[in-house]
Steps between C-alpha positions, in 0.01 A plus 500: 500500500275764340233435763753536781632829358146633468427402860815678620406817309150499650646446847744786461227728366274421797794553736567840349135597542513399867830681549341823381310511829811472717639815656789626708510814713833652595470780749693754700374669815630792706689445826209613720340162427799294616407143604141548382290216363377550145188311389370461147136400452285485190129562459446136414364250752732231364820700559682433827668820631880505481701638792865604502728719710693813413870419466746783460233717346394237247216249458400248237188304399423242237168339422234422244165662423183342362416750228708725273493773764395514864465777756762461772536651846834550669501578872786582735468382861715506809416298814153430357429873456412612149719793393353546155359341187499558126311341212605448140450262209743227410543294186759248393862613514725699730369787709710748697369698797686775684329589829607832650194538720189288544184597687164352582348735240627400156485853357754620761764248398834585343565191289656459157386210280676357196336263250163529675198503265201735510651759736337786309165323454487394866551860607220618270268229635569604859443866417167411340373270776665577836268779614197291398638198685555709811145639487352156448706348782413784739128463432514122542706522821247740654217272392675190639579659835149618574355381825182392335278527805576874522405588145163510335437295189505799264845597633640162397319500167626849418856406588485182291378712208812714540717185500331373183536832320867523600566156360324588174718809458812297573395236246449770237858623552640148469312443175618836368863397560447176308351692210810722497740202491322213319830353375690503829516188714455707816146584385415131464661429837299772675185382322549160664619610845320832548166438329428129458644413841387812684177627655339660199147397403546452127306295246650247264403719205694790654799271563491374142474855365825590682670175395422544129689831499831333587742424218507154342848436641378567854198275460725222369735519801463242776325749727286623211385146423427439868286814515324404177415158646369666816273731301366202304426323827324810629300522177383142563349626826278756330121492488375231262778250575489192721689555825750242627384272778643521852455326835456650845410424859239709678535656844291205628744245360295388198681430171366627167588534132370799307376264229283313753256794501438497126228234513339619823493879456416724208751763604801527734625837624864500613574790735867584559548713809723564803441593863699826465337603169247778571334483153456124553339547842272766357358245253409237763145636572427492125630143476276403791202643313595307185538180696162539671325578172660247267626210713177308442516586129828315447761768568800377698725761661858403583716755681876454459707694751845619395610539862845355561416392856216265596448681832414829328264317268316319779463819702341669200265208436380523859460877476316521166295177516481399134282186479624373160808294414829645626859409420841662526776502238769355728660158486274328753187597305597529130635145463848640432396693185438872537149581376603862457784398268279262303254784432767772498348703784744774604266749667176501698209482489438290193188308404466220243158368397512153341217314328424128528735417212796661675496804272574846639197723439598798716807656658465832681807658335450361149126571509557862607256465787435779746496516880135390508554180298263627230637266231514199732142551620370511143672170421366333814147624431508369142648158581342421838128552445 
């Protein structure tokens, strides 16, 4: 009987923990949105959007979130036309939303929230980052929309430099916010969604430096533990550690394992690139020079394209004529396991130099190399005499 009672208590305790992540949203909406569809989505790939309809000026949602808090988006649509959207954080419990007016620009909305966490902190974060986000997006959009055949190389390089500097300034603002609110869950959430899972070139040491500033309670939360595990994984991919093995198929249909090169080559250089990445394309002549000089001295180059479409990849291979091993990180060529995810590659270009034991001896970002591959060239010269 004692064992059964203990089991029941544990079950109820676990149930209560799970219930903490359940939420309800009761809402009212002004008459101008009569018969509109209201959709709730959450910035979580595992959350299926919930759709309901306005009924007599009211709407209602219920659901469950993965972590203690999640960022939600509520949009109002009529006849498949979006009338407006708002974002807010939700936690467990009951939330009330009164929509007087909703627009496509969140700052123009007239919405009253009750029992919504982090309203003040979210506003501060947006004030600190919005202008930097806009500048970064504008620079990247201009860069992306260039008709490359009409611009000289230095035009593209200069514009990419502007994009990179904009992103660095934006990153600095995000970090500053987290330093202001090291005990607030919203800081941890933004650290995960807006830094770790965004387009900022950032080292594992920099990530860990931010993470260590969070309070113990945050680091012991489910999300905090997940982030801690991610940082440990990323630390295992630092210079001096053995990299995990992976399999791939080349553009010529040959199958390989990374480990198969350890006995045949002294060094393997993995080159992550993409057909639309100007800095990657700029490095191709240098890679050709390295291949010509060191191929007979046991250096194996392997280029791994992060293109999402095989057609784009093949067109680039034909255009740039790279005579070393080529593969693409899509299902048909990565054996169903993303190479980029295995090695945590989130931006391009990236270069990993591996010795014949499988140990990482160079990584362009960790090794603080310059545009001329000064550090890499010194390593190659010393090891491939």
